[in-house]
């Protein structure tokens, strides 16, 4: 029988063929990626940046899209390939890909992940233009990462259902039976929620944090996959209260809902606001460092920072960029004193706790 | 969907197994088995700490959750599928002809898309229906929640029962009338006949359907994640996007695969001994049962099932899509979201699924040739092994491939080709079964004649065998295409940046609560899936 003698090479050929088609059909980034010699019309230095730019973003796609579009408009020769997911999912991918880097830029919604990844040696040092105008505590050691915007954990409520003087003034009030079944929050897979838990552990200890989480669960808090669902549900009056990042309140307000906001825990002896920041970093071994650096420069530039502030009601970290009109400035608020480095070191403790209490 | 037929052994004619064919088939089986073996290696070599942490409590809850859902949905799908098949095949149900199509069509709707729609309609406090009722009666009215166990079981049953419906429908049609007539002559009532004669005779088809459903539920990620009901699959997914450590995910994966192989094995045991021989000569259709006063309730029952599993989801997606198209803001985000354009998602979906279908069919040929033309223990084993992909849920395949490819084939890592490999591994069984059944129906004498006339075995394969079994191969390919198109978890985990499929887009948008944006992609996914499904259905007698 000679059937298979010829069948094997055929199979092999097919595989090759398929591989070739697969490569041709999409613009994937292979290891030895030939930089696409796009016919650039050398107008300025900006046009020189070209090729594929692979961005891993822990920020949800709709929120990062406007910034990407603006960057694209500026650098038309760059082809952006975006992979959006949860912070930790992408962090896992980055660690796995250390020997075989795929991404050029990583964007995250909290600092613990970039801090942990810096320790893993995933990033390369890069100081974007203007980084000196960003507060030092929001720049990674040796410029491994750069903070972009600040956000605050707040309590939003539906004004049709809750009077202003009734609204909970502390995140610890959310475990009060008065709000039983009336609170919505993001679940355990959400970076913002994870970061808050880790910060609370660092500040208040495991026991108090566990008690709070158990209190939330016992109080029949509904945990959604993301904050968009939370804000919409509160806006629609399905829930009286939502625990969200501050800009979700403003986004819901802009949609015309009758919602109010509490910047919680401001009393004497209370913990203060839990804040966090988004950050970006250039991946070590990025195949297109030029584009990655241009992208970071853009994110830190006045134009990029304005986009974050205007489109998304965030607190820009670059000095001199104004917050959007109507957003409460942070000055004068009591902020929780969280040591990011310590909190990041205890990242695993946070996952242990979340699993232990069975946070959905 | 084939009748079990006595397999004439051709070993008298061909004494020797072709070593090269055996080698090729063995390679295919190995290709499928490697990811499986690798997961076990990872699971066993995980540090004991991961095992103890998982075994403290979590694992038992996952076991209970997963098995509970598998049992509930399998039972629900069997009950619904057989009832629907009986009503449309054996009774004078009005509209049976149209209902046959409609009952099979939910296979084109991924369960998670059905879940998204039902969730939007029934979500406690926020759903369309609870709100409507509240407005009507000016007080909250209790509506069943689609979240949690009940909801997940309900939704999955709705979108899984067509498997059972198709298999039992085919069995009802081929069942000999004389069997039931004999039973009636001996004084059994119609109901007794149904339970003591008809249903037992359907057993082979039913166990195959039950197996399909059970393994699908084990692997299901999208729906359970959406409805917040934790099973092994979704727990693995959460582990993968959690702590920076793959051992817990590997351990859970190992356990999940053992569970799946257990189900696979028990099906073989059940299937093994039941054989029914039918004389094909004087076959005639069984007489239809007159429903009489049950006509209206039966009609309403079928209509209800069809509405919940087909009309409602498609209708809602249509309405959402229209709303999306009418709103310029939504349109803008629709076409500029993601780094690539909308056309790009369609193209990615199409080419990756077609490629997977093509490769799976090509790889299934040596396996099919070996097991059909040289039936013995070895070839049977190879055939079984190459079908083990059924038992590896998408999440597990993804995890295994990430680790394997990154380590041993770094040049392939993060290319769409890895996604295609995952599809092939996962859906190989459908191709193998189709190839085997096509070859089974082809008498080897044709091939032998061709050899006698002096053609080489290779020429024979291409000039005689392939043209004759092509329709069967196409059916296998269509199945692989259809299931690859709907695949979610492996695609989510393996896709390189910028490579999004329709399924991924639906998931990302819906996950962010943007249902209007998700709708056009979902609708398109359903429409594209409906094409190969129609092709498959037309091969069946009743759908002509």
mmCIF file of C-alpha atoms in Angstrom, chain A residues 1-8 10-11 14-15 17-19 21-23 25-31 54-56 60-62 65 68-69 72 79-89 91-93 95-100 102 112-114 116-117 120 181-183 188-189 194 220 222-226 228-229 231-233 236-239 248 255 347-349 351-352 355 360, chain B residues 14 16-24 27-28 42 49 53-54 58 123-127 131 147 228 237-246 332 336-340 345 347-348 351 355 358-359 362-363 365-366 369 374 402-403 405-406 409-417 420 451 456-458 461-462 492-500 505 508-515:
data_model
loop_
_atom_site.group_PDB
_atom_site.id
_atom_site.type_symbol
_atom_site.label_atom_id
_atom_site.label_comp_id
_atom_site.label_asym_id
_atom_site.label_seq_id
_atom_site.Cartn_x
_atom_site.Cartn_y
_atom_site.Cartn_z
ATOM 1 C CA UNK A 1 0.000 0.000 0.000
ATOM 2 C CA UNK A 2 1.488 3.276 -1.003
ATOM 3 C CA UNK A 3 -1.443 5.374 -0.051
ATOM 4 C CA UNK A 4 0.021 6.958 2.971
ATOM 5 C CA UNK A 5 3.493 7.380 1.576
ATOM 6 C CA UNK A 6 2.176 10.223 -0.445
ATOM 7 C CA UNK A 7 -0.432 11.227 2.018
ATOM 8 C CA UNK A 8 2.009 12.339 4.647
ATOM 9 C CA UNK A 10 0.539 16.026 1.345
ATOM 10 C CA UNK A 11 -0.679 16.581 4.868
ATOM 11 C CA UNK A 14 -1.498 21.332 3.465
ATOM 12 C CA UNK A 15 -0.407 22.417 6.889
ATOM 13 C CA UNK A 17 -0.315 26.041 2.913
ATOM 14 C CA UNK A 18 -2.819 26.671 5.626
ATOM 15 C CA UNK A 19 -0.160 28.345 7.662
ATOM 16 C CA UNK A 21 -2.903 31.499 4.193
ATOM 17 C CA UNK A 22 -3.369 32.136 7.853
ATOM 18 C CA UNK A 23 -0.423 34.443 7.813
ATOM 19 C CA UNK A 25 -5.186 36.642 5.824
ATOM 20 C CA UNK A 26 -4.406 38.619 8.911
ATOM 21 C CA UNK A 27 -1.698 40.971 9.992
ATOM 22 C CA UNK A 28 -0.280 38.996 12.806
ATOM 23 C CA UNK A 29 2.840 39.968 14.566
ATOM 24 C CA UNK A 30 5.454 37.336 14.126
ATOM 25 C CA UNK A 31 8.777 37.348 15.880
ATOM 26 C CA UNK A 54 0.032 45.792 19.749
ATOM 27 C CA UNK A 55 -1.793 47.127 22.790
ATOM 28 C CA UNK A 56 -2.962 44.961 25.668
ATOM 29 C CA UNK A 60 -12.547 48.169 28.590
ATOM 30 C CA UNK A 61 -12.586 48.762 24.894
ATOM 31 C CA UNK A 62 -15.268 51.459 24.662
ATOM 32 C CA UNK A 65 -11.257 53.611 21.981
ATOM 33 C CA UNK A 68 -6.753 55.108 20.237
ATOM 34 C CA UNK A 69 -8.729 56.858 17.504
ATOM 35 C CA UNK A 72 -4.461 56.909 14.882
ATOM 36 C CA UNK A 79 -1.781 49.870 12.541
ATOM 37 C CA UNK A 80 -3.174 49.353 16.023
ATOM 38 C CA UNK A 81 -3.998 45.862 17.188
ATOM 39 C CA UNK A 82 -5.909 45.893 20.435
ATOM 40 C CA UNK A 83 -6.528 43.073 22.848
ATOM 41 C CA UNK A 84 -8.806 44.145 25.662
ATOM 42 C CA UNK A 85 -9.429 41.951 28.669
ATOM 43 C CA UNK A 86 -9.192 42.001 32.420
ATOM 44 C CA UNK A 87 -5.969 43.356 33.952
ATOM 45 C CA UNK A 88 -4.957 40.060 35.453
ATOM 46 C CA UNK A 89 -5.791 38.020 32.370
ATOM 47 C CA UNK A 91 -0.880 40.269 33.066
ATOM 48 C CA UNK A 92 -0.852 36.478 32.967
ATOM 49 C CA UNK A 93 -0.382 36.587 29.209
ATOM 50 C CA UNK A 95 4.254 36.869 32.062
ATOM 51 C CA UNK A 96 3.781 33.852 29.847
ATOM 52 C CA UNK A 97 5.118 35.742 26.851
ATOM 53 C CA UNK A 98 8.235 37.047 28.543
ATOM 54 C CA UNK A 99 10.474 34.911 26.361
ATOM 55 C CA UNK A 100 8.361 35.598 23.304
ATOM 56 C CA UNK A 102 3.795 39.873 21.675
ATOM 57 C CA UNK A 112 -1.096 46.865 41.612
ATOM 58 C CA UNK A 113 -0.834 44.932 38.367
ATOM 59 C CA UNK A 114 1.877 47.132 36.835
ATOM 60 C CA UNK A 116 3.665 43.260 40.223
ATOM 61 C CA UNK A 117 4.678 43.010 36.583
ATOM 62 C CA UNK A 120 8.568 40.234 37.108
ATOM 63 C CA UNK A 181 -30.756 43.576 48.195
ATOM 64 C CA UNK A 182 -30.497 47.188 47.035
ATOM 65 C CA UNK A 183 -26.776 47.436 46.267
ATOM 66 C CA UNK A 188 -14.291 39.501 41.782
ATOM 67 C CA UNK A 189 -13.013 39.474 38.206
ATOM 68 C CA UNK A 194 -9.750 43.657 43.118
ATOM 69 C CA UNK A 220 -27.440 40.307 49.068
ATOM 70 C CA UNK A 222 -25.605 41.906 43.355
ATOM 71 C CA UNK A 223 -22.193 41.604 41.740
ATOM 72 C CA UNK A 224 -22.009 42.390 38.033
ATOM 73 C CA UNK A 225 -19.184 41.603 35.624
ATOM 74 C CA UNK A 226 -18.381 45.258 35.112
ATOM 75 C CA UNK A 228 -21.210 49.646 33.115
ATOM 76 C CA UNK A 229 -23.918 47.197 34.167
ATOM 77 C CA UNK A 231 -24.283 52.224 36.634
ATOM 78 C CA UNK A 232 -27.053 51.344 34.192
ATOM 79 C CA UNK A 233 -28.900 49.282 36.780
ATOM 80 C CA UNK A 236 -32.751 52.516 35.782
ATOM 81 C CA UNK A 237 -33.765 52.203 39.419
ATOM 82 C CA UNK A 238 -33.182 48.454 39.595
ATOM 83 C CA UNK A 239 -30.907 49.155 42.534
ATOM 84 C CA UNK A 248 -19.317 55.834 36.006
ATOM 85 C CA UNK A 255 -27.213 59.720 29.902
ATOM 86 C CA UNK A 347 -1.617 40.459 45.522
ATOM 87 C CA UNK A 348 -1.954 36.738 46.143
ATOM 88 C CA UNK A 349 -3.456 37.386 49.555
ATOM 89 C CA UNK A 351 -7.003 36.364 45.490
ATOM 90 C CA UNK A 352 -6.959 34.044 48.498
ATOM 91 C CA UNK A 355 -11.799 32.851 46.943
ATOM 92 C CA UNK A 360 -18.979 36.169 42.874
ATOM 93 C CA UNK B 14 -6.980 -7.537 2.653
ATOM 94 C CA UNK B 16 -2.453 -6.686 5.942
ATOM 95 C CA UNK B 17 -2.994 -3.344 7.482
ATOM 96 C CA UNK B 18 -1.119 -0.656 5.603
ATOM 97 C CA UNK B 19 1.665 0.486 7.924
ATOM 98 C CA UNK B 20 1.804 3.934 6.413
ATOM 99 C CA UNK B 21 -1.892 4.511 6.753
ATOM 100 C CA UNK B 22 -1.665 3.309 10.322
ATOM 101 C CA UNK B 23 1.215 5.680 10.885
ATOM 102 C CA UNK B 24 -0.658 8.646 9.412
ATOM 103 C CA UNK B 27 -0.053 10.810 14.011
ATOM 104 C CA UNK B 28 -3.495 12.390 13.874
ATOM 105 C CA UNK B 42 0.725 19.965 34.407
ATOM 106 C CA UNK B 49 -0.342 23.624 47.836
ATOM 107 C CA UNK B 53 -6.194 24.884 48.527
ATOM 108 C CA UNK B 54 -8.665 23.720 45.915
ATOM 109 C CA UNK B 58 -14.216 24.832 46.435
ATOM 110 C CA UNK B 123 -33.558 40.135 34.407
ATOM 111 C CA UNK B 124 -35.019 40.592 37.870
ATOM 112 C CA UNK B 125 -36.009 44.244 38.334
ATOM 113 C CA UNK B 126 -34.446 45.394 35.075
ATOM 114 C CA UNK B 127 -35.818 43.022 32.478
ATOM 115 C CA UNK B 131 -41.048 46.029 34.038
ATOM 116 C CA UNK B 147 -29.735 33.902 36.804
ATOM 117 C CA UNK B 228 -23.322 33.815 37.040
ATOM 118 C CA UNK B 237 -11.526 30.845 33.178
ATOM 119 C CA UNK B 238 -11.549 32.942 36.332
ATOM 120 C CA UNK B 239 -8.373 31.250 37.528
ATOM 121 C CA UNK B 240 -6.703 32.088 34.231
ATOM 122 C CA UNK B 241 -7.517 35.732 34.694
ATOM 123 C CA UNK B 242 -6.651 35.729 38.356
ATOM 124 C CA UNK B 243 -3.474 35.058 40.266
ATOM 125 C CA UNK B 244 -0.233 34.725 38.347
ATOM 126 C CA UNK B 245 -0.110 31.019 38.559
ATOM 127 C CA UNK B 246 -1.334 28.340 36.205
ATOM 128 C CA UNK B 332 -20.207 55.003 14.980
ATOM 129 C CA UNK B 336 -14.942 51.928 14.903
ATOM 130 C CA UNK B 337 -14.766 49.836 18.042
ATOM 131 C CA UNK B 338 -11.928 47.424 18.300
ATOM 132 C CA UNK B 339 -8.778 48.100 16.418
ATOM 133 C CA UNK B 340 -10.111 46.625 13.213
ATOM 134 C CA UNK B 345 -14.563 40.275 12.316
ATOM 135 C CA UNK B 347 -13.751 37.704 7.641
ATOM 136 C CA UNK B 348 -11.881 36.332 10.668
ATOM 137 C CA UNK B 351 -11.754 31.988 7.343
ATOM 138 C CA UNK B 355 -9.857 26.468 7.692
ATOM 139 C CA UNK B 358 -10.940 21.776 5.980
ATOM 140 C CA UNK B 359 -8.089 20.605 8.205
ATOM 141 C CA UNK B 362 -8.380 16.102 5.830
ATOM 142 C CA UNK B 363 -7.037 14.752 9.111
ATOM 143 C CA UNK B 365 -9.512 10.740 6.351
ATOM 144 C CA UNK B 366 -6.611 8.510 7.391
ATOM 145 C CA UNK B 369 -9.886 4.819 6.200
ATOM 146 C CA UNK B 374 -9.177 -2.394 8.615
ATOM 147 C CA UNK B 402 -1.005 28.386 25.366
ATOM 148 C CA UNK B 403 1.469 26.463 27.467
ATOM 149 C CA UNK B 405 2.823 26.351 21.808
ATOM 150 C CA UNK B 406 4.610 29.013 23.783
ATOM 151 C CA UNK B 409 6.468 26.284 18.906
ATOM 152 C CA UNK B 410 7.117 29.917 19.795
ATOM 153 C CA UNK B 411 6.899 30.986 16.137
ATOM 154 C CA UNK B 412 3.248 29.890 16.074
ATOM 155 C CA UNK B 413 2.402 31.522 19.377
ATOM 156 C CA UNK B 414 -0.134 34.342 19.185
ATOM 157 C CA UNK B 415 -1.040 33.696 15.571
ATOM 158 C CA UNK B 416 -4.608 33.014 14.495
ATOM 159 C CA UNK B 417 -3.399 29.586 13.469
ATOM 160 C CA UNK B 420 -7.641 27.222 14.236
ATOM 161 C CA UNK B 451 -6.742 -1.284 -7.923
ATOM 162 C CA UNK B 456 -2.180 3.063 -7.462
ATOM 163 C CA UNK B 457 -3.762 3.328 -4.061
ATOM 164 C CA UNK B 458 -3.225 7.054 -4.189
ATOM 165 C CA UNK B 461 -8.186 7.520 -3.236
ATOM 166 C CA UNK B 462 -8.423 10.636 -5.350
ATOM 167 C CA UNK B 492 -11.167 34.475 23.810
ATOM 168 C CA UNK B 493 -8.082 33.031 25.420
ATOM 169 C CA UNK B 494 -6.026 32.288 22.330
ATOM 170 C CA UNK B 495 -6.758 35.186 20.010
ATOM 171 C CA UNK B 496 -3.828 37.380 19.145
ATOM 172 C CA UNK B 497 -4.296 41.121 19.515
ATOM 173 C CA UNK B 498 -6.454 42.486 16.721
ATOM 174 C CA UNK B 499 -7.912 39.089 15.837
ATOM 175 C CA UNK B 500 -11.545 39.209 16.853
ATOM 176 C CA UNK B 505 -17.284 40.814 19.524
ATOM 177 C CA UNK B 508 -17.133 41.843 24.535
ATOM 178 C CA UNK B 509 -19.980 44.232 23.761
ATOM 179 C CA UNK B 510 -22.599 42.349 25.717
ATOM 180 C CA UNK B 511 -20.174 41.977 28.609
ATOM 181 C CA UNK B 512 -19.927 45.765 28.740
ATOM 182 C CA UNK B 513 -23.694 46.038 28.711
ATOM 183 C CA UNK B 514 -23.826 47.378 25.136
ATOM 184 C CA UNK B 515 -26.592 45.161 23.807
#
